[in-house]
Amino acid sequence: MATRTVPPQRRFDSPEQEAFLGLWRTFDRLRAMEEELFARYDLTSQQYNALRLLRSVSPDTLRTLDLSTRLVSRAPDTTRLLDKLAERQLIERHRPATNRREVRVGITAAGIALLDELQEPLRECHTRQLGHLTRTQLHDLTDLLRTARLPHEDADSSWR
């Protein structure tokens, strides 16, 4: 009796799928390390990113809408994200008298102090995440990610 050879099972449907799932898996592994760090400071990565962006314009403020578009990843509920930061007095919001529908957000001294406190632990986290790569590999990875992302970025995105 002849045995039937079973073809090897394909793990991925296409090179694009393999690259995407590899990127997703990598993000998940690296994100877990960052989430553990931020949890010690009662922060999420989105909240950290919002604080970082607000510090970059300080002492100026940003419109809530502008802050939302600058976040690394979309926040489903920017208002709730900002509410939690405001409760901790890490940010402050105000409505300009000239346009009461607009909300402007700025970082407080406490927010800046928290970012300063996070600076070294976050640097160490990034080293644990990607420090095994050479400078050339990091540069190449950054270029490849930018190339993959570029057609999907808005024309005015700071990530272009």
Short mmCIF file of N, CA and C in Angstrom, two decimals, residues 32-156:
data_model
loop_
_atom_site.label_atom_id
_atom_site.label_comp_id
_atom_site.label_asym_id
_atom_site.label_seq_id
_atom_site.Cartn_x
_atom_site.Cartn_y
_atom_site.Cartn_z
N ALA A 32 4.51 44.82 25.65
CA ALA A 32 4.34 44.24 26.98
C ALA A 32 5.39 44.77 27.95
N MET A 33 6.60 44.96 27.47
CA MET A 33 7.67 45.48 28.32
C MET A 33 7.38 46.93 28.72
N GLU A 34 6.91 47.70 27.76
CA GLU A 34 6.61 49.11 28.03
C GLU A 34 5.39 49.25 28.95
N GLU A 35 4.38 48.43 28.73
CA GLU A 35 3.18 48.48 29.58
C GLU A 35 3.52 48.18 31.04
N GLU A 36 4.44 47.23 31.26
CA GLU A 36 4.84 46.90 32.62
C GLU A 36 5.49 48.12 33.28
N LEU A 37 6.32 48.83 32.54
CA LEU A 37 6.96 50.03 33.08
C LEU A 37 5.91 51.10 33.39
N PHE A 38 5.05 51.40 32.42
CA PHE A 38 4.05 52.45 32.62
C PHE A 38 3.09 52.12 33.76
N ALA A 39 2.78 50.85 33.96
CA ALA A 39 1.87 50.45 35.03
C ALA A 39 2.42 50.86 36.39
N ARG A 40 3.74 50.85 36.53
CA ARG A 40 4.35 51.27 37.80
C ARG A 40 4.10 52.75 38.09
N TYR A 41 3.79 53.51 37.05
CA TYR A 41 3.53 54.94 37.19
C TYR A 41 2.05 55.26 36.99
N ASP A 42 1.23 54.22 36.95
CA ASP A 42 -0.21 54.36 36.75
C ASP A 42 -0.51 55.15 35.48
N LEU A 43 0.18 54.78 34.40
CA LEU A 43 0.01 55.42 33.09
C LEU A 43 -0.24 54.36 32.04
N THR A 44 -0.85 54.77 30.95
CA THR A 44 -0.89 53.94 29.75
C THR A 44 0.09 54.54 28.75
N SER A 45 0.42 53.77 27.74
CA SER A 45 1.34 54.29 26.71
C SER A 45 0.70 55.48 26.00
N GLN A 46 -0.61 55.47 25.82
CA GLN A 46 -1.30 56.61 25.18
C GLN A 46 -1.20 57.86 26.05
N GLN A 47 -1.37 57.70 27.35
CA GLN A 47 -1.26 58.85 28.25
C GLN A 47 0.16 59.39 28.25
N TYR A 48 1.13 58.50 28.28
CA TYR A 48 2.53 58.94 28.21
C TYR A 48 2.78 59.72 26.92
N ASN A 49 2.29 59.18 25.82
CA ASN A 49 2.49 59.84 24.53
C ASN A 49 1.85 61.23 24.52
N ALA A 50 0.66 61.35 25.09
CA ALA A 50 0.00 62.66 25.16
C ALA A 50 0.84 63.64 25.98
N LEU A 51 1.35 63.19 27.12
CA LEU A 51 2.19 64.05 27.95
C LEU A 51 3.46 64.47 27.19
N ARG A 52 4.06 63.52 26.49
CA ARG A 52 5.28 63.81 25.72
C ARG A 52 5.02 64.86 24.66
N LEU A 53 3.89 64.73 23.98
CA LEU A 53 3.54 65.71 22.94
C LEU A 53 3.25 67.08 23.54
N LEU A 54 2.58 67.11 24.68
CA LEU A 54 2.28 68.39 25.32
C LEU A 54 3.55 69.06 25.83
N ARG A 55 4.49 68.27 26.33
CA ARG A 55 5.76 68.87 26.77
C ARG A 55 6.50 69.48 25.59
N SER A 56 6.38 68.88 24.41
CA SER A 56 7.11 69.38 23.24
C SER A 56 6.64 70.76 22.81
N VAL A 57 5.42 71.15 23.18
CA VAL A 57 4.91 72.49 22.82
C VAL A 57 4.87 73.44 24.01
N SER A 58 5.18 72.93 25.19
CA SER A 58 5.13 73.75 26.41
C SER A 58 6.11 74.92 26.33
N PRO A 59 5.71 76.10 26.75
CA PRO A 59 4.56 76.44 27.58
C PRO A 59 3.28 76.67 26.78
N ASP A 60 3.32 76.48 25.46
CA ASP A 60 2.09 76.61 24.68
C ASP A 60 1.17 75.43 24.96
N THR A 61 -0.01 75.49 24.37
CA THR A 61 -1.00 74.43 24.51
C THR A 61 -1.36 73.93 23.12
N LEU A 62 -2.07 72.83 23.08
CA LEU A 62 -2.58 72.28 21.82
C LEU A 62 -4.09 72.17 21.89
N ARG A 63 -4.72 72.34 20.74
CA ARG A 63 -6.14 72.02 20.67
C ARG A 63 -6.27 70.50 20.84
N THR A 64 -7.33 70.07 21.50
CA THR A 64 -7.54 68.64 21.70
C THR A 64 -7.50 67.89 20.38
N LEU A 65 -8.12 68.43 19.36
CA LEU A 65 -8.13 67.80 18.04
C LEU A 65 -6.72 67.63 17.50
N ASP A 66 -5.87 68.64 17.64
CA ASP A 66 -4.50 68.56 17.15
C ASP A 66 -3.71 67.51 17.93
N LEU A 67 -3.93 67.45 19.22
CA LEU A 67 -3.26 66.43 20.03
C LEU A 67 -3.66 65.04 19.55
N SER A 68 -4.94 64.84 19.30
CA SER A 68 -5.43 63.53 18.84
C SER A 68 -4.75 63.09 17.55
N THR A 69 -4.55 64.02 16.63
CA THR A 69 -3.95 63.64 15.35
C THR A 69 -2.45 63.38 15.47
N ARG A 70 -1.81 63.89 16.52
CA ARG A 70 -0.37 63.69 16.69
C ARG A 70 -0.01 62.43 17.48
N LEU A 71 -0.99 61.82 18.12
CA LEU A 71 -0.70 60.62 18.90
C LEU A 71 -0.13 59.53 18.00
N VAL A 72 0.76 58.71 18.55
CA VAL A 72 1.39 57.64 17.78
C VAL A 72 0.33 56.68 17.25
N SER A 73 -0.60 56.30 18.11
CA SER A 73 -1.71 55.46 17.66
C SER A 73 -3.00 56.13 18.08
N ARG A 74 -4.04 55.87 17.33
CA ARG A 74 -5.31 56.53 17.59
C ARG A 74 -5.87 56.15 18.94
N ALA A 75 -6.32 57.13 19.66
CA ALA A 75 -6.98 56.89 20.94
C ALA A 75 -8.48 56.88 20.68
N PRO A 76 -9.17 55.81 21.08
CA PRO A 76 -10.60 55.75 20.81
C PRO A 76 -11.39 56.82 21.55
N ASP A 77 -10.90 57.25 22.69
CA ASP A 77 -11.62 58.26 23.47
C ASP A 77 -10.61 59.23 24.08
N THR A 78 -10.23 60.22 23.30
CA THR A 78 -9.24 61.20 23.76
C THR A 78 -9.74 61.94 24.99
N THR A 79 -11.03 62.22 25.04
CA THR A 79 -11.58 62.95 26.19
C THR A 79 -11.35 62.18 27.48
N ARG A 80 -11.61 60.89 27.47
CA ARG A 80 -11.41 60.07 28.68
C ARG A 80 -9.92 60.00 29.03
N LEU A 81 -9.07 59.86 28.02
CA LEU A 81 -7.63 59.84 28.25
C LEU A 81 -7.19 61.12 28.95
N LEU A 82 -7.68 62.26 28.47
CA LEU A 82 -7.32 63.55 29.06
C LEU A 82 -7.97 63.75 30.44
N ASP A 83 -9.17 63.20 30.62
CA ASP A 83 -9.82 63.29 31.94
C ASP A 83 -8.95 62.65 33.00
N LYS A 84 -8.40 61.49 32.71
CA LYS A 84 -7.57 60.78 33.69
C LYS A 84 -6.29 61.56 34.00
N LEU A 85 -5.71 62.19 32.98
CA LEU A 85 -4.51 63.00 33.22
C LEU A 85 -4.85 64.26 34.01
N ALA A 86 -6.00 64.85 33.72
CA ALA A 86 -6.43 66.05 34.44
C ALA A 86 -6.73 65.73 35.91
N GLU A 87 -7.34 64.57 36.18
CA GLU A 87 -7.63 64.15 37.55
C GLU A 87 -6.34 64.08 38.38
N ARG A 88 -5.26 63.69 37.73
CA ARG A 88 -3.96 63.58 38.42
C ARG A 88 -3.19 64.91 38.37
N GLN A 89 -3.81 65.92 37.81
CA GLN A 89 -3.22 67.26 37.68
C GLN A 89 -1.91 67.25 36.88
N LEU A 90 -1.86 66.37 35.87
CA LEU A 90 -0.71 66.29 34.98
C LEU A 90 -0.89 67.18 33.75
N ILE A 91 -2.15 67.53 33.48
CA ILE A 91 -2.48 68.45 32.39
C ILE A 91 -3.54 69.41 32.89
N GLU A 92 -3.73 70.49 32.14
CA GLU A 92 -4.87 71.38 32.40
C GLU A 92 -5.50 71.73 31.06
N ARG A 93 -6.80 71.93 31.12
CA ARG A 93 -7.57 72.28 29.92
C ARG A 93 -8.25 73.61 30.14
N HIS A 94 -8.41 74.32 29.04
CA HIS A 94 -9.19 75.55 29.13
C HIS A 94 -9.83 75.83 27.77
N ARG A 95 -10.89 76.62 27.82
CA ARG A 95 -11.59 77.04 26.60
C ARG A 95 -11.30 78.52 26.39
N PRO A 96 -10.73 78.87 25.25
CA PRO A 96 -10.46 80.29 24.99
C PRO A 96 -11.77 81.09 24.91
N ALA A 97 -11.72 82.30 25.40
CA ALA A 97 -12.91 83.16 25.38
C ALA A 97 -13.36 83.44 23.96
N THR A 98 -12.44 83.41 23.01
CA THR A 98 -12.77 83.71 21.62
C THR A 98 -13.47 82.56 20.91
N ASN A 99 -13.35 81.33 21.44
CA ASN A 99 -14.00 80.18 20.82
C ASN A 99 -14.29 79.16 21.92
N ARG A 100 -15.47 79.21 22.48
CA ARG A 100 -15.83 78.35 23.61
C ARG A 100 -15.99 76.89 23.21
N ARG A 101 -16.06 76.60 21.91
CA ARG A 101 -16.14 75.20 21.48
C ARG A 101 -14.78 74.53 21.45
N GLU A 102 -13.74 75.33 21.40
CA GLU A 102 -12.38 74.80 21.33
C GLU A 102 -11.88 74.49 22.74
N VAL A 103 -11.18 73.39 22.88
CA VAL A 103 -10.54 73.03 24.15
C VAL A 103 -9.04 72.95 23.90
N ARG A 104 -8.30 73.66 24.72
CA ARG A 104 -6.83 73.66 24.63
C ARG A 104 -6.27 72.92 25.83
N VAL A 105 -5.20 72.18 25.58
CA VAL A 105 -4.61 71.33 26.61
C VAL A 105 -3.14 71.68 26.76
N GLY A 106 -2.69 71.76 28.02
CA GLY A 106 -1.28 72.01 28.31
C GLY A 106 -0.81 71.11 29.43
N ILE A 107 0.48 70.89 29.46
CA ILE A 107 1.07 70.06 30.51
C ILE A 107 1.36 70.93 31.73
N THR A 108 1.23 70.35 32.91
CA THR A 108 1.51 71.06 34.16
C THR A 108 2.94 70.74 34.62
N ALA A 109 3.37 71.43 35.65
CA ALA A 109 4.68 71.14 36.23
C ALA A 109 4.74 69.70 36.73
N ALA A 110 3.63 69.20 37.29
CA ALA A 110 3.59 67.80 37.75
C ALA A 110 3.74 66.83 36.58
N GLY A 111 3.15 67.18 35.44
CA GLY A 111 3.29 66.34 34.24
C GLY A 111 4.73 66.30 33.75
N ILE A 112 5.36 67.45 33.75
CA ILE A 112 6.77 67.52 33.33
C ILE A 112 7.65 66.74 34.31
N ALA A 113 7.36 66.87 35.60
CA ALA A 113 8.13 66.13 36.62
C ALA A 113 7.99 64.62 36.42
N LEU A 114 6.79 64.16 36.09
CA LEU A 114 6.58 62.73 35.85
C LEU A 114 7.38 62.27 34.64
N LEU A 115 7.35 63.05 33.56
CA LEU A 115 8.14 62.70 32.37
C LEU A 115 9.63 62.66 32.70
N ASP A 116 10.09 63.60 33.48
CA ASP A 116 11.50 63.60 33.88
C ASP A 116 11.83 62.34 34.68
N GLU A 117 10.93 61.95 35.57
CA GLU A 117 11.14 60.75 36.37
C GLU A 117 11.16 59.48 35.51
N LEU A 118 10.37 59.49 34.44
CA LEU A 118 10.27 58.34 33.55
C LEU A 118 11.43 58.25 32.56
N GLN A 119 12.15 59.32 32.35
CA GLN A 119 13.14 59.38 31.28
C GLN A 119 14.15 58.22 31.31
N GLU A 120 14.80 58.02 32.42
CA GLU A 120 15.83 56.96 32.50
C GLU A 120 15.22 55.56 32.47
N PRO A 121 14.16 55.28 33.26
CA PRO A 121 13.56 53.94 33.15
C PRO A 121 13.06 53.62 31.73
N LEU A 122 12.55 54.62 31.02
CA LEU A 122 12.08 54.38 29.66
C LEU A 122 13.25 54.15 28.71
N ARG A 123 14.32 54.88 28.90
CA ARG A 123 15.52 54.65 28.09
C ARG A 123 16.02 53.22 28.29
N GLU A 124 16.02 52.77 29.55
CA GLU A 124 16.45 51.39 29.85
C GLU A 124 15.49 50.37 29.22
N CYS A 125 14.21 50.67 29.24
CA CYS A 125 13.22 49.78 28.61
C CYS A 125 13.48 49.66 27.12
N HIS A 126 13.72 50.78 26.46
CA HIS A 126 13.99 50.75 25.02
C HIS A 126 15.27 50.00 24.72
N THR A 127 16.25 50.10 25.60
CA THR A 127 17.49 49.33 25.42
C THR A 127 17.21 47.84 25.55
N ARG A 128 16.37 47.44 26.53
CA ARG A 128 16.00 46.03 26.65
C ARG A 128 15.22 45.56 25.43
N GLN A 129 14.38 46.45 24.89
CA GLN A 129 13.57 46.08 23.74
C GLN A 129 14.41 45.91 22.47
N LEU A 130 15.27 46.87 22.20
CA LEU A 130 15.95 46.91 20.89
C LEU A 130 17.46 47.06 20.96
N GLY A 131 18.03 47.03 22.15
CA GLY A 131 19.46 47.23 22.30
C GLY A 131 20.33 46.15 21.69
N HIS A 132 19.76 45.01 21.36
CA HIS A 132 20.52 43.93 20.72
C HIS A 132 20.76 44.19 19.23
N LEU A 133 20.09 45.19 18.67
CA LEU A 133 20.28 45.55 17.26
C LEU A 133 21.43 46.55 17.14
N THR A 134 22.14 46.47 16.03
CA THR A 134 23.21 47.44 15.78
C THR A 134 22.60 48.76 15.34
N ARG A 135 23.39 49.81 15.36
CA ARG A 135 22.92 51.13 14.89
C ARG A 135 22.45 51.03 13.45
N THR A 136 23.18 50.30 12.63
CA THR A 136 22.79 50.15 11.22
C THR A 136 21.46 49.42 11.11
N GLN A 137 21.28 48.36 11.90
CA GLN A 137 20.01 47.63 11.87
C GLN A 137 18.86 48.51 12.34
N LEU A 138 19.08 49.30 13.38
CA LEU A 138 18.04 50.21 13.86
C LEU A 138 17.68 51.23 12.79
N HIS A 139 18.69 51.78 12.12
CA HIS A 139 18.45 52.75 11.05
C HIS A 139 17.67 52.09 9.90
N ASP A 140 18.09 50.88 9.51
CA ASP A 140 17.41 50.16 8.43
C ASP A 140 15.96 49.83 8.82
N LEU A 141 15.76 49.40 10.06
CA LEU A 141 14.41 49.10 10.53
C LEU A 141 13.53 50.34 10.49
N THR A 142 14.06 51.45 10.96
CA THR A 142 13.32 52.71 10.95
C THR A 142 12.95 53.09 9.52
N ASP A 143 13.89 52.97 8.60
CA ASP A 143 13.62 53.28 7.19
C ASP A 143 12.55 52.35 6.60
N LEU A 144 12.64 51.06 6.88
CA LEU A 144 11.65 50.12 6.36
C LEU A 144 10.26 50.41 6.92
N LEU A 145 10.18 50.70 8.20
CA LEU A 145 8.88 51.02 8.80
C LEU A 145 8.30 52.28 8.19
N ARG A 146 9.13 53.30 7.99
CA ARG A 146 8.66 54.54 7.36
C ARG A 146 8.16 54.26 5.94
N THR A 147 8.90 53.47 5.20
CA THR A 147 8.51 53.14 3.82
C THR A 147 7.18 52.38 3.80
N ALA A 148 7.00 51.44 4.72
CA ALA A 148 5.75 50.68 4.77
C ALA A 148 4.57 51.55 5.17
N ARG A 149 4.82 52.52 6.03
CA ARG A 149 3.76 53.37 6.57
C ARG A 149 3.38 54.53 5.66
N LEU A 150 4.34 55.01 4.89
CA LEU A 150 4.18 56.27 4.14
C LEU A 150 2.91 56.37 3.31
N PRO A 151 2.53 55.36 2.52
CA PRO A 151 1.31 55.52 1.71
C PRO A 151 0.03 55.63 2.54
N HIS A 152 0.11 55.33 3.81
CA HIS A 152 -1.08 55.32 4.66
C HIS A 152 -1.13 56.50 5.63
N GLU A 153 -0.15 57.37 5.57
CA GLU A 153 -0.11 58.55 6.42
C GLU A 153 -0.83 59.72 5.75
N ASP A 154 -1.48 60.54 6.56
CA ASP A 154 -2.07 61.76 6.05
C ASP A 154 -0.95 62.67 5.53
N ALA A 155 -1.29 63.50 4.57
CA ALA A 155 -0.30 64.38 3.95
C ALA A 155 0.37 65.31 4.96
N ASP A 156 -0.35 65.69 6.00
CA ASP A 156 0.22 66.63 6.98
C ASP A 156 0.76 65.93 8.23
#
